[in-house]
Coordinates of C-alpha atoms and ligand atoms in Angstrom, one line a residue:
Chain Z
X1 CA 146.5 -65.0 77.3
X2 CA 145.7 -64.5 80.9
X3 CA 146.2 -61.1 82.4
X4 CA 149.2 -60.8 84.8
X5 CA 147.6 -57.8 86.6
X6 CA 143.9 -57.0 87.2
X7 CA 142.3 -54.1 88.9
X8 CA 138.7 -54.7 90.0
X9 CA 136.6 -51.8 91.2
X10 CA 139.8 -50.0 92.5
X11 CA 139.3 -46.8 94.4
X12 CA 142.2 -44.6 95.6
X13 CA 142.4 -41.8 98.1
X14 CA 144.6 -38.9 99.1
X15 CA 143.6 -38.3 102.6
X16 CA 139.8 -38.1 102.6
X17 CA 139.4 -37.3 98.9
X18 CA 138.6 -40.1 96.5
X19 CA 140.5 -39.7 93.3
X20 CA 139.8 -43.0 91.6
X21 CA 136.1 -44.1 91.8
X22 CA 136.3 -47.9 91.1
X23 CA 138.3 -48.7 87.9
X24 CA 138.7 -52.0 86.2
X25 CA 142.0 -52.6 84.3
X26 CA 143.7 -55.7 83.0
X27 CA 147.3 -56.0 81.8
X28 CA 147.9 -59.0 79.5
X29 CA 150.9 -61.1 80.2
X30 CA 153.7 -60.2 77.8
X31 CA 151.8 -57.3 76.3
X32 CA 151.9 -53.6 76.6
X33 CA 148.9 -51.8 78.0
X34 CA 148.5 -48.0 78.1
X35 CA 146.5 -45.7 80.3
X36 CA 145.5 -42.5 78.5
X37 CA 143.8 -39.4 79.9
X38 CA 144.1 -35.7 80.4
X39 CA 146.1 -34.1 83.2
X40 CA 144.7 -34.8 86.6
X41 CA 142.6 -37.7 85.3
X42 CA 144.1 -40.2 87.9
X43 CA 146.6 -42.1 85.8
X44 CA 149.5 -41.7 88.1
X45 CA 147.3 -42.4 91.0
X46 CA 146.3 -45.7 89.4
X47 CA 149.9 -46.7 89.2
X48 CA 150.5 -45.6 92.8
X49 CA 147.6 -47.8 93.9
X50 CA 149.1 -50.8 92.3
X51 CA 152.4 -50.2 94.1
X52 CA 150.8 -49.5 97.4
X53 CA 152.0 -45.9 97.6
X54 CA 148.5 -44.5 98.0
X55 CA 145.6 -45.9 100.1
X56 CA 143.3 -47.9 97.9
X57 CA 140.2 -50.0 98.0
X58 CA 139.0 -52.8 95.8
X59 CA 140.8 -55.8 94.4
X60 CA 144.3 -55.8 92.8
X61 CA 145.7 -59.1 91.7
X62 CA 149.2 -59.7 90.4
X63 CA 150.2 -63.1 89.1
X64 CA 147.4 -64.7 91.1
X65 CA 148.3 -62.9 94.4
X66 CA 146.3 -60.1 96.0
X67 CA 148.4 -57.0 96.5
X68 CA 146.1 -55.5 99.1
X69 CA 147.7 -55.0 102.5
X70 CA 151.2 -55.5 101.1
X71 CA 153.9 -52.8 101.5
X72 CA 155.5 -51.1 98.5
X73 CA 158.7 -53.0 99.1
X74 CA 156.9 -56.3 99.2
X75 CA 155.1 -55.5 96.0
X76 CA 158.4 -54.7 94.3
X77 CA 159.8 -58.0 95.5
X78 CA 156.9 -59.8 93.9
X79 CA 158.2 -58.5 90.5
X80 CA 156.6 -55.1 89.8
X81 CA 159.2 -52.5 88.8
X82 CA 157.8 -49.0 88.8
X83 CA 159.5 -46.1 87.2
X84 CA 157.6 -43.2 88.8
X85 CA 156.6 -39.8 87.5
X86 CA 159.8 -37.7 87.6
X87 CA 161.9 -40.9 87.2
X88 CA 162.9 -41.4 90.8
X89 CA 166.7 -41.9 90.1
X90 CA 169.0 -41.5 93.1
X91 CA 170.7 -38.3 91.9
X92 CA 173.4 -38.3 94.5
X93 CA 174.6 -41.8 93.6
X94 CA 176.5 -43.0 90.6
X95 CA 174.9 -44.6 87.6
X96 CA 176.4 -48.0 88.6
X97 CA 175.1 -47.6 92.1
X98 CA 171.6 -46.9 90.8
X99 CA 171.7 -50.1 88.8
X100 CA 173.0 -52.1 91.8
X101 CA 170.0 -50.8 93.8
X102 CA 167.7 -52.0 91.1
X103 CA 168.9 -55.5 91.7
X104 CA 168.4 -55.1 95.5
X105 CA 165.5 -57.7 95.7
X106 CA 167.6 -60.2 93.8
X107 CA 170.4 -60.4 96.3
X108 CA 172.7 -62.1 93.8
X109 CA 175.6 -60.7 91.9
X110 CA 174.0 -58.0 89.7
X111 CA 176.8 -57.9 87.2
X112 CA 175.2 -60.0 84.5
X113 CA 172.1 -57.9 84.5
X114 CA 174.2 -54.8 84.4
X115 CA 176.0 -55.9 81.3
X116 CA 172.7 -56.4 79.5
X117 CA 171.5 -52.9 80.5
X118 CA 174.7 -51.4 79.2
X119 CA 173.9 -53.3 76.0
X120 CA 170.5 -51.6 75.7
X121 CA 171.9 -48.2 76.8
X122 CA 175.6 -47.9 75.8
X123 CA 175.6 -44.3 77.1
X124 CA 175.1 -45.5 80.6
X125 CA 178.2 -47.6 80.4
X126 CA 180.2 -44.6 79.4
X127 CA 178.8 -42.7 82.4
X128 CA 178.8 -45.5 84.9
X129 CA 181.0 -43.6 87.4
X130 CA 179.2 -40.3 87.1
X131 CA 176.6 -39.0 89.5
X132 CA 173.1 -39.8 88.2
X133 CA 172.1 -36.1 88.8
X134 CA 174.6 -35.0 86.2
X135 CA 173.0 -37.0 83.4
X136 CA 170.7 -35.3 80.8
X137 CA 167.0 -35.8 81.1
X138 CA 167.0 -38.5 78.4
X139 CA 169.9 -40.3 80.0
X140 CA 168.2 -40.2 83.4
X141 CA 165.1 -41.7 81.9
X142 CA 167.2 -44.5 80.4
X143 CA 168.8 -45.0 83.8
X144 CA 165.4 -45.2 85.4
X145 CA 164.2 -47.8 83.0
X146 CA 167.5 -49.8 83.3
X147 CA 167.3 -49.6 87.1
X148 CA 163.8 -51.0 87.0
X149 CA 164.8 -53.8 84.7
X150 CA 167.7 -54.8 87.0
X151 CA 165.0 -56.2 89.2
X152 CA 164.1 -58.8 86.5
X153 CA 160.5 -57.8 87.0
X154 CA 157.5 -59.5 85.5
X155 CA 155.7 -56.2 85.1
X156 CA 157.3 -52.9 84.2
X157 CA 155.3 -49.9 85.1
X158 CA 156.2 -46.7 83.4
X159 CA 154.8 -43.3 84.2
X160 CA 155.2 -40.8 81.3
X161 CA 158.7 -41.9 80.2
X162 CA 158.5 -39.2 77.5
X163 CA 158.0 -36.3 79.9
X164 CA 160.2 -33.3 79.2
X165 CA 162.2 -35.0 76.5
X166 CA 162.8 -33.9 72.9
X167 CA 160.7 -35.7 70.3
X168 CA 163.6 -37.5 68.8
X169 CA 164.8 -38.9 72.1
X170 CA 161.2 -39.9 72.9
X171 CA 161.2 -42.1 69.8
X172 CA 164.5 -43.6 70.7
X173 CA 163.3 -44.5 74.2
X174 CA 160.1 -46.1 72.9
X175 CA 162.0 -48.1 70.4
X176 CA 164.1 -49.5 73.2
X177 CA 161.1 -50.1 75.5
X178 CA 159.5 -52.1 72.7
X179 CA 162.7 -54.1 72.2
X180 CA 163.1 -54.7 75.9
X181 CA 159.5 -55.9 76.2
X182 CA 160.2 -58.6 73.6
X183 CA 163.7 -59.6 74.7
X184 CA 163.1 -59.5 78.5
X185 CA 159.6 -61.0 78.2
X186 CA 158.3 -58.4 80.5
X187 CA 154.7 -57.1 80.5
X188 CA 154.4 -53.3 80.4
X189 CA 151.9 -51.0 81.8
X190 CA 152.4 -47.5 80.5
X191 CA 151.0 -44.1 81.2
X192 CA 151.6 -41.7 78.4
X193 CA 150.5 -38.2 77.2
X194 CA 151.7 -38.9 73.7
X195 CA 148.6 -40.9 72.7
X196 CA 149.5 -41.4 69.1
X197 CA 152.8 -43.0 69.8
X198 CA 151.5 -45.0 72.8
X199 CA 148.6 -46.5 70.8
X200 CA 150.9 -47.5 68.0
X201 CA 153.1 -49.6 70.4
X202 CA 150.4 -50.9 72.8
X203 CA 148.0 -53.9 72.5
X204 CA 145.4 -52.6 74.9
X205 CA 144.4 -49.1 76.0
X206 CA 142.3 -47.5 78.7
X207 CA 141.0 -44.0 78.7
X208 CA 140.6 -42.4 82.2
X209 CA 138.7 -39.3 82.9
X210 CA 138.3 -37.8 86.4
X211 CA 138.8 -41.1 88.1
X212 CA 136.7 -43.3 85.8
X213 CA 137.6 -45.6 82.9
X214 CA 135.5 -44.1 80.1
X215 CA 136.7 -46.2 77.2
X216 CA 138.8 -49.4 76.8
X217 CA 139.7 -51.9 74.2
X218 CA 142.4 -52.9 71.8
X219 CA 144.8 -50.0 71.0
X220 CA 143.4 -50.2 67.4
X221 CA 139.8 -49.8 68.6
X222 CA 140.7 -46.7 70.6
X223 CA 142.8 -45.3 67.9
X224 CA 139.9 -45.6 65.4
X225 CA 137.3 -44.1 67.8
X226 CA 136.3 -40.8 66.3
X227 CA 135.7 -39.1 69.6
X228 CA 139.1 -40.2 71.0
X229 CA 140.7 -39.1 67.7
X230 CA 139.2 -35.7 68.2
X231 CA 140.1 -35.2 71.9
X232 CA 143.5 -37.0 72.2
X233 CA 145.0 -37.6 68.8
X234 CA 144.2 -34.1 67.4
Chain G
X1 CA 206.9 -24.8 119.4
X2 CA 207.1 -28.0 121.3
X3 CA 204.1 -27.0 123.4
X4 CA 202.2 -25.9 120.4
X5 CA 202.6 -29.2 118.7
X6 CA 201.7 -31.0 121.9
X7 CA 198.5 -29.0 122.0
X8 CA 197.7 -29.8 118.4
X9 CA 198.1 -33.5 118.9
X10 CA 196.1 -33.7 122.0
X11 CA 193.5 -31.5 120.1
X12 CA 193.4 -34.2 117.4
X13 CA 192.7 -36.8 120.0
X14 CA 189.7 -34.9 121.5
X15 CA 188.8 -33.8 118.0
X16 CA 188.5 -37.5 117.0
X17 CA 186.0 -38.0 119.8
X18 CA 184.0 -35.0 118.7
X19 CA 184.2 -36.2 115.1
X20 CA 182.8 -39.6 116.1
X21 CA 179.8 -38.1 117.9
X22 CA 179.4 -35.5 115.1
X23 CA 179.3 -38.4 112.6
X24 CA 176.6 -40.1 114.6
X25 CA 174.5 -36.9 114.5
X26 CA 175.1 -36.5 110.8
X27 CA 174.0 -40.1 110.0
X28 CA 170.7 -39.6 111.7
X29 CA 170.2 -36.2 110.2
X30 CA 170.8 -37.5 106.7
X31 CA 168.3 -40.3 107.0
X32 CA 165.6 -38.6 109.0
X33 CA 166.4 -34.8 108.8
X34 CA 166.3 -34.9 112.6
X35 CA 168.9 -33.6 115.0
X36 CA 169.2 -36.2 117.7
X37 CA 169.7 -34.2 120.9
X38 CA 169.9 -37.5 122.9
X39 CA 173.0 -38.7 121.0
X40 CA 175.3 -37.6 123.8
X41 CA 173.2 -39.1 126.6
X42 CA 172.8 -42.3 124.6
X43 CA 176.7 -42.4 124.4
X44 CA 176.9 -41.7 128.1
X45 CA 174.5 -44.6 128.9
X46 CA 176.6 -46.9 126.6
X47 CA 179.7 -45.9 128.5
X48 CA 178.0 -46.9 131.8
X49 CA 177.3 -50.3 130.2
X50 CA 180.9 -50.6 129.3
X51 CA 181.9 -49.6 132.8
X52 CA 179.5 -52.2 134.3
X53 CA 181.0 -54.9 132.1
X54 CA 184.6 -53.9 132.9
X55 CA 183.8 -53.7 136.6
X56 CA 182.3 -57.2 136.4
X57 CA 185.7 -58.4 135.3
X58 CA 185.4 -58.5 131.5
X59 CA 188.6 -57.7 129.6
X60 CA 188.5 -54.2 128.3
X61 CA 188.3 -54.9 124.6
X62 CA 185.7 -57.6 125.1
X63 CA 183.6 -55.2 127.1
X64 CA 184.1 -52.6 124.4
X65 CA 182.8 -54.9 121.6
X66 CA 179.9 -56.1 123.8
X67 CA 179.0 -52.5 124.5
X68 CA 179.0 -51.7 120.8
X69 CA 176.7 -54.6 120.1
X70 CA 174.3 -53.7 122.9
X71 CA 174.3 -50.1 121.8
X72 CA 173.6 -51.1 118.2
X73 CA 170.6 -53.1 119.3
X74 CA 169.5 -50.4 121.7
X75 CA 169.7 -47.7 119.0
X76 CA 167.5 -49.8 116.7
X77 CA 165.0 -50.4 119.4
X78 CA 164.8 -46.6 120.1
X79 CA 164.1 -46.0 116.5
X80 CA 161.4 -48.6 116.4
X81 CA 159.7 -47.7 119.6
X82 CA 160.1 -44.0 120.0
X83 CA 161.1 -42.4 116.7
X84 CA 158.9 -44.3 114.3
X85 CA 155.6 -43.1 115.8
X86 CA 156.6 -39.5 115.1
X87 CA 158.2 -40.2 111.7
X88 CA 155.4 -38.3 109.9
X89 CA 154.8 -35.8 112.7
X90 CA 156.0 -32.2 112.3
X91 CA 159.8 -31.9 112.9
X92 CA 159.3 -30.1 116.1
X93 CA 157.4 -33.0 117.6
X94 CA 160.3 -35.3 116.7
X95 CA 162.8 -32.9 118.2
X96 CA 160.8 -32.7 121.4
X97 CA 161.0 -36.5 121.5
X98 CA 164.8 -36.6 121.2
X99 CA 165.0 -34.0 124.0
X100 CA 162.7 -36.2 126.1
X101 CA 165.0 -39.1 125.4
X102 CA 167.9 -37.0 126.6
X103 CA 166.2 -36.3 129.9
X104 CA 165.2 -39.9 130.3
X105 CA 168.6 -41.3 129.7
X106 CA 170.2 -38.7 132.0
X107 CA 167.8 -39.4 134.9
X108 CA 167.7 -43.2 134.5
X109 CA 171.6 -43.2 134.5
X110 CA 171.5 -41.0 137.6
X111 CA 169.0 -43.4 139.2
X112 CA 170.9 -46.6 138.4
X113 CA 174.4 -45.4 138.8
X114 CA 174.0 -42.2 140.9
X115 CA 175.5 -38.9 140.0
X116 CA 178.8 -39.7 141.7
X117 CA 181.7 -39.3 139.4
X118 CA 183.4 -42.6 138.6
X119 CA 186.9 -43.5 137.4
X120 CA 186.8 -45.1 133.9
X121 CA 189.7 -47.3 132.9
X122 CA 191.8 -46.3 129.8
X123 CA 193.0 -49.1 127.6
X124 CA 196.0 -46.9 126.6
X125 CA 198.4 -46.0 129.4
X126 CA 199.3 -42.4 129.4
X127 CA 202.9 -42.7 128.4
X128 CA 204.7 -40.0 126.4
X129 CA 205.6 -40.6 122.8
X130 CA 207.8 -38.9 120.3
X131 CA 209.7 -36.9 122.9
X132 CA 206.5 -36.0 124.8
X133 CA 204.9 -34.6 121.7
X134 CA 201.9 -36.9 122.2
X135 CA 200.8 -39.6 124.6
X136 CA 200.0 -43.2 123.9
X137 CA 196.4 -42.3 124.9
X138 CA 196.2 -39.7 122.1
X139 CA 197.5 -42.1 119.6
X140 CA 195.2 -44.9 120.8
X141 CA 192.1 -42.7 120.5
X142 CA 193.1 -41.5 117.1
X143 CA 193.8 -45.1 116.0
X144 CA 190.5 -46.4 117.2
X145 CA 188.6 -43.5 115.5
X146 CA 190.5 -44.2 112.2
X147 CA 189.7 -47.9 112.3
X148 CA 186.0 -47.1 112.9
X149 CA 186.0 -44.6 110.0
X150 CA 187.6 -47.0 107.6
X151 CA 185.1 -49.8 108.6
X152 CA 182.2 -47.4 108.1
X153 CA 183.5 -46.2 104.8
X154 CA 183.8 -49.7 103.5
X155 CA 180.4 -50.6 104.8
X156 CA 178.7 -47.7 103.1
X157 CA 180.8 -47.9 99.9
X158 CA 181.0 -51.6 99.2
X159 CA 178.1 -53.5 100.9
X160 CA 174.6 -53.8 99.5
X161 CA 173.1 -52.8 102.8
X162 CA 175.3 -49.8 103.0
X163 CA 174.3 -48.7 99.5
X164 CA 170.6 -49.3 100.3
X165 CA 170.9 -47.2 103.4
X166 CA 172.3 -44.3 101.4
X167 CA 169.5 -44.7 98.9
X168 CA 166.8 -44.8 101.6
X169 CA 168.2 -41.7 103.1
X170 CA 168.3 -39.9 99.8
X171 CA 165.0 -40.8 98.3
X172 CA 162.9 -43.1 100.5
X173 CA 160.0 -43.3 98.0
X174 CA 162.2 -44.6 95.2
X175 CA 164.0 -46.9 97.6
X176 CA 160.7 -48.6 98.4
X177 CA 160.0 -49.0 94.7
X178 CA 163.3 -50.8 94.5
X179 CA 162.2 -53.2 97.2
X180 CA 164.4 -51.7 99.9
X181 CA 162.7 -51.9 103.4
X182 CA 163.3 -48.2 104.3
X183 CA 162.1 -48.6 107.9
X184 CA 164.7 -51.3 108.6
X185 CA 167.4 -49.1 107.0
X186 CA 166.5 -46.3 109.3
X187 CA 166.6 -48.6 112.3
X188 CA 170.1 -49.8 111.3
X189 CA 171.2 -46.2 110.9
X190 CA 170.1 -45.5 114.5
X191 CA 171.9 -48.6 115.7
X192 CA 175.1 -47.6 113.9
X193 CA 174.8 -44.0 115.3
X194 CA 174.4 -45.4 118.8
X195 CA 177.4 -47.7 118.4
X196 CA 179.6 -44.8 117.1
X197 CA 178.4 -42.7 120.0
X198 CA 179.4 -45.5 122.4
X199 CA 182.9 -45.4 121.0
X200 CA 183.1 -41.7 121.6
X201 CA 181.8 -42.1 125.2
X202 CA 184.3 -44.9 126.0
X203 CA 187.2 -42.9 124.5
X204 CA 186.4 -39.7 126.4
X205 CA 185.4 -41.2 129.8
X206 CA 188.9 -41.8 131.0
X207 CA 189.6 -38.0 130.6
X208 CA 186.3 -36.5 131.7
X209 CA 185.5 -39.2 134.3
X210 CA 182.2 -40.9 134.1
X211 CA 179.0 -39.3 135.4
X212 CA 175.5 -38.8 133.9
X213 CA 176.3 -35.3 132.7
X214 CA 179.6 -36.3 131.1
X215 CA 178.5 -35.9 127.5
X216 CA 176.8 -32.5 127.7
X217 CA 179.8 -30.4 126.7
X218 CA 181.0 -33.1 124.3
X219 CA 177.7 -33.0 122.5
X220 CA 178.0 -29.2 122.1
X221 CA 181.4 -29.5 120.6
X222 CA 180.2 -32.3 118.3
X223 CA 177.3 -30.1 117.2
X224 CA 179.8 -27.3 116.4
X225 CA 181.9 -29.9 114.4
X226 CA 178.8 -31.2 112.5
X227 CA 177.6 -27.7 111.7
X228 CA 181.1 -26.6 110.7
X229 CA 181.4 -29.5 108.2
X230 CA 177.8 -29.2 107.0
X231 CA 175.2 -31.1 109.0
X232 CA 174.5 -33.5 106.1
X233 CA 178.1 -34.3 105.2
X234 CA 179.9 -37.3 106.9
X235 CA 183.3 -36.2 105.8
X236 CA 182.4 -32.7 106.9
X237 CA 181.5 -34.0 110.4
X238 CA 184.9 -35.7 110.7
X239 CA 186.9 -32.7 109.5
X240 CA 184.7 -30.3 111.5
X241 CA 185.1 -32.4 114.7
X242 CA 188.9 -32.4 114.3
X243 CA 189.0 -28.6 113.7
X244 CA 186.9 -28.0 116.8
X245 CA 189.1 -30.2 118.9
X246 CA 192.3 -28.5 117.9
X247 CA 190.8 -25.0 118.1
X248 CA 189.4 -25.7 121.5
X249 CA 192.8 -26.9 122.8
X250 CA 194.8 -24.0 121.3
X251 CA 192.3 -21.4 122.4
X252 CA 192.2 -22.9 125.9
X253 CA 195.9 -22.9 126.1
X254 CA 196.9 -19.6 124.6
X255 CA 193.9 -17.2 124.6
X256 CA 191.4 -17.6 127.3
X257 CA 190.8 -19.4 130.6
X258 CA 189.8 -23.0 130.0
X259 CA 186.5 -22.4 131.8
X260 CA 185.5 -20.4 128.8
X261 CA 186.3 -23.1 126.2
X262 CA 182.7 -24.1 125.9
X263 CA 181.9 -20.6 124.9
X264 CA 184.3 -20.9 122.0
X265 CA 182.2 -23.8 120.7
X266 CA 179.0 -21.8 120.9
X267 CA 180.7 -18.8 119.2
X268 CA 181.9 -21.2 116.5
X269 CA 178.4 -22.5 115.9
X270 CA 177.0 -19.0 115.6
X271 CA 179.7 -17.8 113.2
X272 CA 179.2 -20.9 111.0
X273 CA 175.5 -20.5 110.9
X274 CA 175.9 -16.8 109.9
X275 CA 178.7 -17.0 107.5
X276 CA 178.3 -20.4 105.9
X277 CA 174.9 -21.9 106.7
X278 CA 175.7 -25.0 104.7
X279 CA 179.0 -25.6 106.4
X280 CA 182.4 -26.3 104.8
X281 CA 181.3 -29.4 103.0
X282 CA 177.6 -28.7 102.7
X283 CA 177.5 -28.5 98.9
X284 CA 174.3 -29.6 97.2
X285 CA 174.6 -32.6 95.0
X286 CA 175.0 -31.9 91.3
X287 CA 171.6 -31.7 89.8
X288 CA 170.4 -31.1 86.4
X289 CA 166.7 -31.3 85.5
Ligands
ATP301 N1 149.7 -36.1 96.5 C1 148.5 -35.7 96.3 N2 147.7 -35.2 97.2 C2 146.4 -34.8 97.0 N3 145.8 -34.9 95.8 C3 146.6 -35.4 94.8 C4 147.9 -35.8 94.9 N4 148.4 -36.2 93.8 C5 147.4 -36.1 92.9 N5 146.3 -35.6 93.5 C6 145.0 -35.3 92.8 O1 144.5 -36.5 92.3 C7 144.0 -36.3 91.0 C8 144.7 -37.3 90.0 O2 146.0 -37.0 89.9 P1 147.1 -37.9 89.1 O3 148.4 -37.4 89.5 O4 146.8 -39.3 89.3 O5 146.7 -37.4 87.6 P2 147.4 -37.8 86.3 O6 146.4 -38.4 85.4 O7 148.6 -38.6 86.5 O8 147.8 -36.4 85.7 P3 149.1 -35.9 84.9 O9 148.9 -36.3 83.5 O10 149.1 -34.5 85.1 O11 150.3 -36.6 85.5 C9 144.2 -34.9 90.6 O12 143.0 -34.2 90.8 C10 145.2 -34.4 91.6 O13 145.0 -33.0 92.0
MG302 MG1 150.7 -38.3 86.2

């Protein structure tokens, strides 16, 4: 299958400092690809470069279109839904309003999509009139994912969906992510600290260290690599 | 008792005007965390536009709607041209820009229309109502403000653009990721604020008479109202504006010479800032992390 997203020699900058030094990444259509790496390696920055949140250099192609020079909102409208680090829910708005905002680029009646999301996450239906800020961490993560899916994206970008959640809830969330990937036919690009879990679910994996891709391959190849086992799978 | 009620009602009518301008201030504050010191002078300029149109023979309400439209577009243009370049500059720079706007609008109005005081027509004749408890003018001003508030409420509550504006104000980074053009939302916010200010100016001009300095005092009262309600709360701005209007009227009638009324507004601002820095309605949103 052809990749839906490719990064070619992508550099990224905060002000003058270069944080990514030319990385190559490809996300297969319909698959799940994971970026692994220690804290501060540049995983979040790579996702931000894709969505045009940080200044970047190099070639980023999505579904045959270059993303360079496009604003974040244009990139979203092309079909990339990004759940950022820290979830990015609108805490002062209700659950339902958050979901309506997810469908902003579609400009149609969002109700159909909303029903499907309540199907994946029944707890959100119960809380639809509550302020998003009053949800638990796990519920907020579900809301963030549901909000992103309301866009009917072709690529779902998730930055550490397990962050700060109890292990049992993390598993629930990953089960749902896997189900959504199949049922919504959406490609997924994932950043995850929990390498064991992520490698189990993904097809392809990249290991990033201090702004370089230092290993890549199928998830199985990386999971079997003795050095990666020692450093990341403990 | 009769006089007291009379003063309360007329306080509501001036309070409604303060509430409108306070609401304009709050809208801009919520989206850009910027206090727009030029809000009053923008309203004054809009009022001159209305005056020009009425003087040219346009029916009052047609001139009213035309002025709102022109003000809306003008507000958007100001955001694009003047505010956007300092969007990421330190807050102080942006504040200086709004003070600069204040001076520009004031002197341009003086230059075009001169500083002579003009009569401004009132669409509501000043007839007594309810046994002279209030006047048709008071009622008219309150009604116009109410209609405006209901329309704004429906816009923000029920339309996609209104919702997107609230989202952009609350979390611009996330709003962009949802595909919301945050810059356009800010511009619409400035346009709306300018139009709301125009309503305040048109409503107050028949009482204060029209001149380039007309809105100076009104802006101070509006500030007092906005701070009283909590500078980030739209409901607070409305309630705060009404409280300030009624207080001002009662204090001016019963306690002190009306020349000192503006002092009351200043004292109110100071007391609020000391006692309740977040204002009456300035509660933080529920947050659990
Ligand atoms: N807003 C910022 N301004 C300046 N430097 C930043 C900023 N955000 C991140 N950095 C730097 O860029 C580098 C990569 O950070 P990034 O957030 O991409 O790491 P990460 O791999 O996502 O780490 P983590 O696992 O902790 O989330 C780090 O050295 C960090 O200090
Ligand atoms: Mg990160």
